[in-house]
mmCIF file of C-alpha atoms in Angstrom:
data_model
loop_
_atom_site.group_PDB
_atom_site.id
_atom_site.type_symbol
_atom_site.label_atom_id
_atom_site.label_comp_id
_atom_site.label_asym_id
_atom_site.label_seq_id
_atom_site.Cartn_x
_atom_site.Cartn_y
_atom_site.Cartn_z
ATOM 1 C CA UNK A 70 -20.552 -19.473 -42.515
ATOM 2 C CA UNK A 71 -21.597 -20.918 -39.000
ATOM 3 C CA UNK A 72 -18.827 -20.279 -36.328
ATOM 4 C CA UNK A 73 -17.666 -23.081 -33.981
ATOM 5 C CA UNK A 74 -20.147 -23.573 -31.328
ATOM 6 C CA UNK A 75 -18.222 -22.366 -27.753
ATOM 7 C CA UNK A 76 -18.616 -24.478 -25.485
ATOM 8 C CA UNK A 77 -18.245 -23.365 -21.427
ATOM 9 C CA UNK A 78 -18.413 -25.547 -18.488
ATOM 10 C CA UNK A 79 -19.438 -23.804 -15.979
ATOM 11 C CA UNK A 80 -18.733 -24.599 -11.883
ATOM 12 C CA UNK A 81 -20.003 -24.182 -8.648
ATOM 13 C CA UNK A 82 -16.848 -25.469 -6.553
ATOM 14 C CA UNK A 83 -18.294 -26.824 -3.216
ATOM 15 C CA UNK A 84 -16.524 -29.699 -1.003
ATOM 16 C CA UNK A 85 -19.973 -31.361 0.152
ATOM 17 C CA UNK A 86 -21.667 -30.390 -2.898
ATOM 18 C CA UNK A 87 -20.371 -28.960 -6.409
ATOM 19 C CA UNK A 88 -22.821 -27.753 -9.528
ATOM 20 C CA UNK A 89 -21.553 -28.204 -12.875
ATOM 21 C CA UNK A 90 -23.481 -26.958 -16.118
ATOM 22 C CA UNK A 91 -22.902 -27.373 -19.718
ATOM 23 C CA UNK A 92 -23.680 -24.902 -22.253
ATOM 24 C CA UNK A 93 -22.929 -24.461 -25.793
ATOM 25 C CA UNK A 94 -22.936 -20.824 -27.574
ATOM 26 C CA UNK A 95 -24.592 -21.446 -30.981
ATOM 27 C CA UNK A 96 -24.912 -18.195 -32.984
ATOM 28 C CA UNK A 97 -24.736 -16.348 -30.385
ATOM 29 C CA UNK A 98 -27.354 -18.001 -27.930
ATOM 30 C CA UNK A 99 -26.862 -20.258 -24.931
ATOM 31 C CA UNK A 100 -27.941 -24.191 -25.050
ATOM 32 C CA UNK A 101 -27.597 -25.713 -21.337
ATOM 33 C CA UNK A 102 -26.653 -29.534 -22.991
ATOM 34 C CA UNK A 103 -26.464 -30.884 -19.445
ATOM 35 C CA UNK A 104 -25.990 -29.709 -15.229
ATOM 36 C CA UNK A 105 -26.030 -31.921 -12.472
ATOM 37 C CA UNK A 106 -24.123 -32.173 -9.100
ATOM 38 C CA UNK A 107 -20.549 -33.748 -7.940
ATOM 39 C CA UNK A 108 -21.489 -34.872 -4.263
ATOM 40 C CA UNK A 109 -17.673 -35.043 -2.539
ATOM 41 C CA UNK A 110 -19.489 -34.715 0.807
ATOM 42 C CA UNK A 111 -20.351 -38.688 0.681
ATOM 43 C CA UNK A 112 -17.205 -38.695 2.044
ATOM 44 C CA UNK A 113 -15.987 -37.919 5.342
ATOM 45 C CA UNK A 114 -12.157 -37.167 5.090
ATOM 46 C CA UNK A 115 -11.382 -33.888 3.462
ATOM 47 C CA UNK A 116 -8.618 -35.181 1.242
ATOM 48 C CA UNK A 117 -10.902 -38.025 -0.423
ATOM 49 C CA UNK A 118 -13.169 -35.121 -1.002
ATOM 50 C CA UNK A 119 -10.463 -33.399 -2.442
ATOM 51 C CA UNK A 120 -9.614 -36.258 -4.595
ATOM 52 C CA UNK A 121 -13.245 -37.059 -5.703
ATOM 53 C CA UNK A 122 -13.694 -33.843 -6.885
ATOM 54 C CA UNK A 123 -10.483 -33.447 -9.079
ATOM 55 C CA UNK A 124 -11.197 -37.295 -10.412
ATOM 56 C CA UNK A 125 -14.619 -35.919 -11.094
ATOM 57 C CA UNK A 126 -13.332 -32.828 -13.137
ATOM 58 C CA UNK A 127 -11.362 -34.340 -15.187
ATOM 59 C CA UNK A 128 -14.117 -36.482 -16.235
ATOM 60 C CA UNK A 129 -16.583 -33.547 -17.191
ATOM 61 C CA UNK A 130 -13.418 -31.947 -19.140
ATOM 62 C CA UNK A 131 -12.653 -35.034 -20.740
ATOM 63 C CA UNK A 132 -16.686 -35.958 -21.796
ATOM 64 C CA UNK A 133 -17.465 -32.792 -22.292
ATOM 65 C CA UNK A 134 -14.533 -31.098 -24.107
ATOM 66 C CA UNK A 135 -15.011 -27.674 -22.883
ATOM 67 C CA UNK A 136 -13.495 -24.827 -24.704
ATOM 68 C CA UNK A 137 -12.994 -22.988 -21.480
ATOM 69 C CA UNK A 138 -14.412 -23.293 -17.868
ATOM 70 C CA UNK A 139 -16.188 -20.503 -15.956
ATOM 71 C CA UNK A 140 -15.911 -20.788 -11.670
ATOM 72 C CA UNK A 141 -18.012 -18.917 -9.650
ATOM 73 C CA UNK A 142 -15.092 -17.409 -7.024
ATOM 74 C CA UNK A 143 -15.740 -18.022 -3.718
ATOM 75 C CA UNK A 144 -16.918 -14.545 -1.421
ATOM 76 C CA UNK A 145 -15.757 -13.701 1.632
ATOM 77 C CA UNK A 146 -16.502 -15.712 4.847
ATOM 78 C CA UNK A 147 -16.166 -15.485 7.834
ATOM 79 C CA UNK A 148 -15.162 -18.973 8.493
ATOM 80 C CA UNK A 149 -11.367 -18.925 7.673
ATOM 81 C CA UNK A 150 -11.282 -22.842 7.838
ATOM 82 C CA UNK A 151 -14.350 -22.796 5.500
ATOM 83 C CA UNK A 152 -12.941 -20.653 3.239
ATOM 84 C CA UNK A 153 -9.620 -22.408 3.025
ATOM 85 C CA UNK A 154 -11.378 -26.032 2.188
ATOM 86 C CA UNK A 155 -13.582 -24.319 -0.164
ATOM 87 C CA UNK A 156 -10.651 -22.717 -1.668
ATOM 88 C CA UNK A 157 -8.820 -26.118 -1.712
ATOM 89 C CA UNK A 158 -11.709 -27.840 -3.418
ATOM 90 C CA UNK A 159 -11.729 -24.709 -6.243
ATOM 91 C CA UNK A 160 -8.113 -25.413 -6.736
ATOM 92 C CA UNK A 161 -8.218 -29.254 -7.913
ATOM 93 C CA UNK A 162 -11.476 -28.199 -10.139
ATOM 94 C CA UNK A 163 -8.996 -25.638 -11.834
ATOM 95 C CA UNK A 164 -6.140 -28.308 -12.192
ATOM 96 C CA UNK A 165 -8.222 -30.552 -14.069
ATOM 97 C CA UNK A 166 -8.525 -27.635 -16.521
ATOM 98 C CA UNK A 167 -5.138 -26.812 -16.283
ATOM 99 C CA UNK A 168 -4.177 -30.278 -17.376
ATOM 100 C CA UNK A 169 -6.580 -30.340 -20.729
ATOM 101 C CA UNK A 170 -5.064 -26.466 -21.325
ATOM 102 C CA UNK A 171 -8.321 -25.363 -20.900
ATOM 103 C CA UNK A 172 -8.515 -21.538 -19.874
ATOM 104 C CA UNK A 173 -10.464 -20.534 -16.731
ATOM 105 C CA UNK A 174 -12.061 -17.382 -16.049
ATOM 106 C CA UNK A 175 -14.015 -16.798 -12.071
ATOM 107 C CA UNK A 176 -16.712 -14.620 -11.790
ATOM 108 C CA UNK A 177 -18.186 -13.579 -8.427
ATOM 109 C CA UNK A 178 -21.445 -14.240 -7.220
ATOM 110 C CA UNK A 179 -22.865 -10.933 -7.056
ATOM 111 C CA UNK A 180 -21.971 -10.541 -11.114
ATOM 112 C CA UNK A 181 -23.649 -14.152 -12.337
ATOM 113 C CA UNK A 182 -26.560 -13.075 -10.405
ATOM 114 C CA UNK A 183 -26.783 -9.697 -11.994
ATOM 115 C CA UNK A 184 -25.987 -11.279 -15.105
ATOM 116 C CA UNK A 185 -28.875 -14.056 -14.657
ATOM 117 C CA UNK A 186 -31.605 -11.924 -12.874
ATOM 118 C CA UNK A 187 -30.703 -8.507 -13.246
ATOM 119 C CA UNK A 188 -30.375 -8.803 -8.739
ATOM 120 C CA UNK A 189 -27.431 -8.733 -7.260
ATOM 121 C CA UNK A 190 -28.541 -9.991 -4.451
ATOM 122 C CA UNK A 191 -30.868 -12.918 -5.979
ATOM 123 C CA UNK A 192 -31.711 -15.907 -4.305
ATOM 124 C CA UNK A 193 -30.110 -19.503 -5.516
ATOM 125 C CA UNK A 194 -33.917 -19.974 -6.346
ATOM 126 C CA UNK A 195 -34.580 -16.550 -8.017
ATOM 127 C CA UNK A 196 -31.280 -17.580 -10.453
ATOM 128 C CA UNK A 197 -32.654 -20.807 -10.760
ATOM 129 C CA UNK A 198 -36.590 -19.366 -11.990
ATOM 130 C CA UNK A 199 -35.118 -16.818 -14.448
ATOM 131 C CA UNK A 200 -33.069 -20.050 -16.156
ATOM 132 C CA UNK A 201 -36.286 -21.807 -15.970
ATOM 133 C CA UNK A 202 -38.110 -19.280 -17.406
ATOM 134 C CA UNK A 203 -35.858 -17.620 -20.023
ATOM 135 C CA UNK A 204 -34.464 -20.843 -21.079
ATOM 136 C CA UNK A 205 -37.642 -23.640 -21.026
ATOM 137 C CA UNK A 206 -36.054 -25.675 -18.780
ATOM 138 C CA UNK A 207 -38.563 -28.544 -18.918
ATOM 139 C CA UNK A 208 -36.688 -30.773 -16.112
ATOM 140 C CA UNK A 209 -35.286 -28.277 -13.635
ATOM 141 C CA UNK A 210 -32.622 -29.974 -12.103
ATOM 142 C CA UNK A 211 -33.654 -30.277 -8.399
ATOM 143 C CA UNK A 212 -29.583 -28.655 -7.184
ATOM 144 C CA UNK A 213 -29.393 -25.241 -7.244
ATOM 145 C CA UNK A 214 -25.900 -25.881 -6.892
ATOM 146 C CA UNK A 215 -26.267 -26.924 -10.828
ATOM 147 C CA UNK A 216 -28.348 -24.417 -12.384
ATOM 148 C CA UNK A 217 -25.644 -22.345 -10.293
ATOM 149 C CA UNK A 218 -23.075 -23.845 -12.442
ATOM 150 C CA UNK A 219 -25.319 -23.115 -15.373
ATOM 151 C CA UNK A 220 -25.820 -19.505 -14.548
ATOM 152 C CA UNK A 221 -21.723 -19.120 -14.296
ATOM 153 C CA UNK A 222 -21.129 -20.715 -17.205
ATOM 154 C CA UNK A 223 -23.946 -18.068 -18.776
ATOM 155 C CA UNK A 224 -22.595 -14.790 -17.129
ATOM 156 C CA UNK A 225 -19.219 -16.170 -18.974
ATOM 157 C CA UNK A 226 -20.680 -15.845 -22.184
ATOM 158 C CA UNK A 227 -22.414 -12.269 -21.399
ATOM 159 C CA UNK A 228 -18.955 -10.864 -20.704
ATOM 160 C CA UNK A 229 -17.500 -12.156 -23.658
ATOM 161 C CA UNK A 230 -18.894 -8.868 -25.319
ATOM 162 C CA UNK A 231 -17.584 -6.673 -22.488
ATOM 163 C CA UNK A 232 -14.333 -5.178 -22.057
ATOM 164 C CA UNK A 233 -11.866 -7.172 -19.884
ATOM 165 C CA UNK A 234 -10.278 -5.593 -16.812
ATOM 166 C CA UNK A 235 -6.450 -7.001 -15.567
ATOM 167 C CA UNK A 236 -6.535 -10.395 -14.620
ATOM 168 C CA UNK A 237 -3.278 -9.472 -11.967
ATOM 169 C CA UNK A 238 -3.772 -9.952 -8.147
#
């Protein structure tokens, strides 16, 4: 008997530019169905951005019908207002998961690129060459932002088989 294919939507939250990436567990390997890029920064105000992005969430959760969706945290900065808007623009991704009852799990950077490339400390293009490479990406999507997305939603699947540590803050 086949199980259910798992499907994880992965996300790189960004206010001028946000990765998502599709991917589909099929007996126990990764498909990437689809990535591509939410571009919020075509706008100037911050709230329209805000609003773009959560209109454009719910439409990958309701197209895609994710089974959960993967975020890659945000890491320090040391621009507080930065940080804040990112933070803003990660929290109306998450509601539009919310709504659908869809669970979300973050990973940091530093993990989905040790997951990806085995480096820590990888380059956006190093992550996006070892996807490329590992999983015959034809049509590399020209965002790194995406296959960023892609890589997430990946590194969510690796630690399915590892042991969980508390969720609490």
């Amino acid at each position: 008997m086949t199980e259910k294919p798992l499907r994880i939507l992965g996300i790189d939250p960004g206010t001028t530019v946000a990765g998502y990436g599709l991917v589909e567990i099929r007996n126990k390997v990764p498909v990437i169905l689809n990535m591509g890029t939410i571009i919020p920064g075509k706008f100037s105000d911050h709230y329209e951005r805000l609003k773009y992005l959560h209109e454009r969430a719910l439409f990958l959760v309701n197209e895609y019908q994710p089974d959960v969706m993967a975020l890659e945290a945000p890491f320090y900065g040391k621009n507080v207002q930065s940080m804040l808007k990112l933070g803003r623009g990660q929290g109306v991704i998450m509601a539009a998961a919310l709504f659908h009852g869809i669970p979300i799990f973050e990973y940091a950077p530093l993990l989905v690129k040790q997951a990806i490339t085995g480096m820590g400390r990888a380059s956006k293009e190093q992550v996006a060459y070892f996807l490329q490479k590992v999983y015959h990406l034809n049509d590399l999507e020209k965002s790194l932002d995406a296959t960023d997305a892609v890589a997430v939603a990946i590194c969510h699947f690796i630690q399915l088989d590892k042991p969980q540590k508390s969720k609490e803050f």
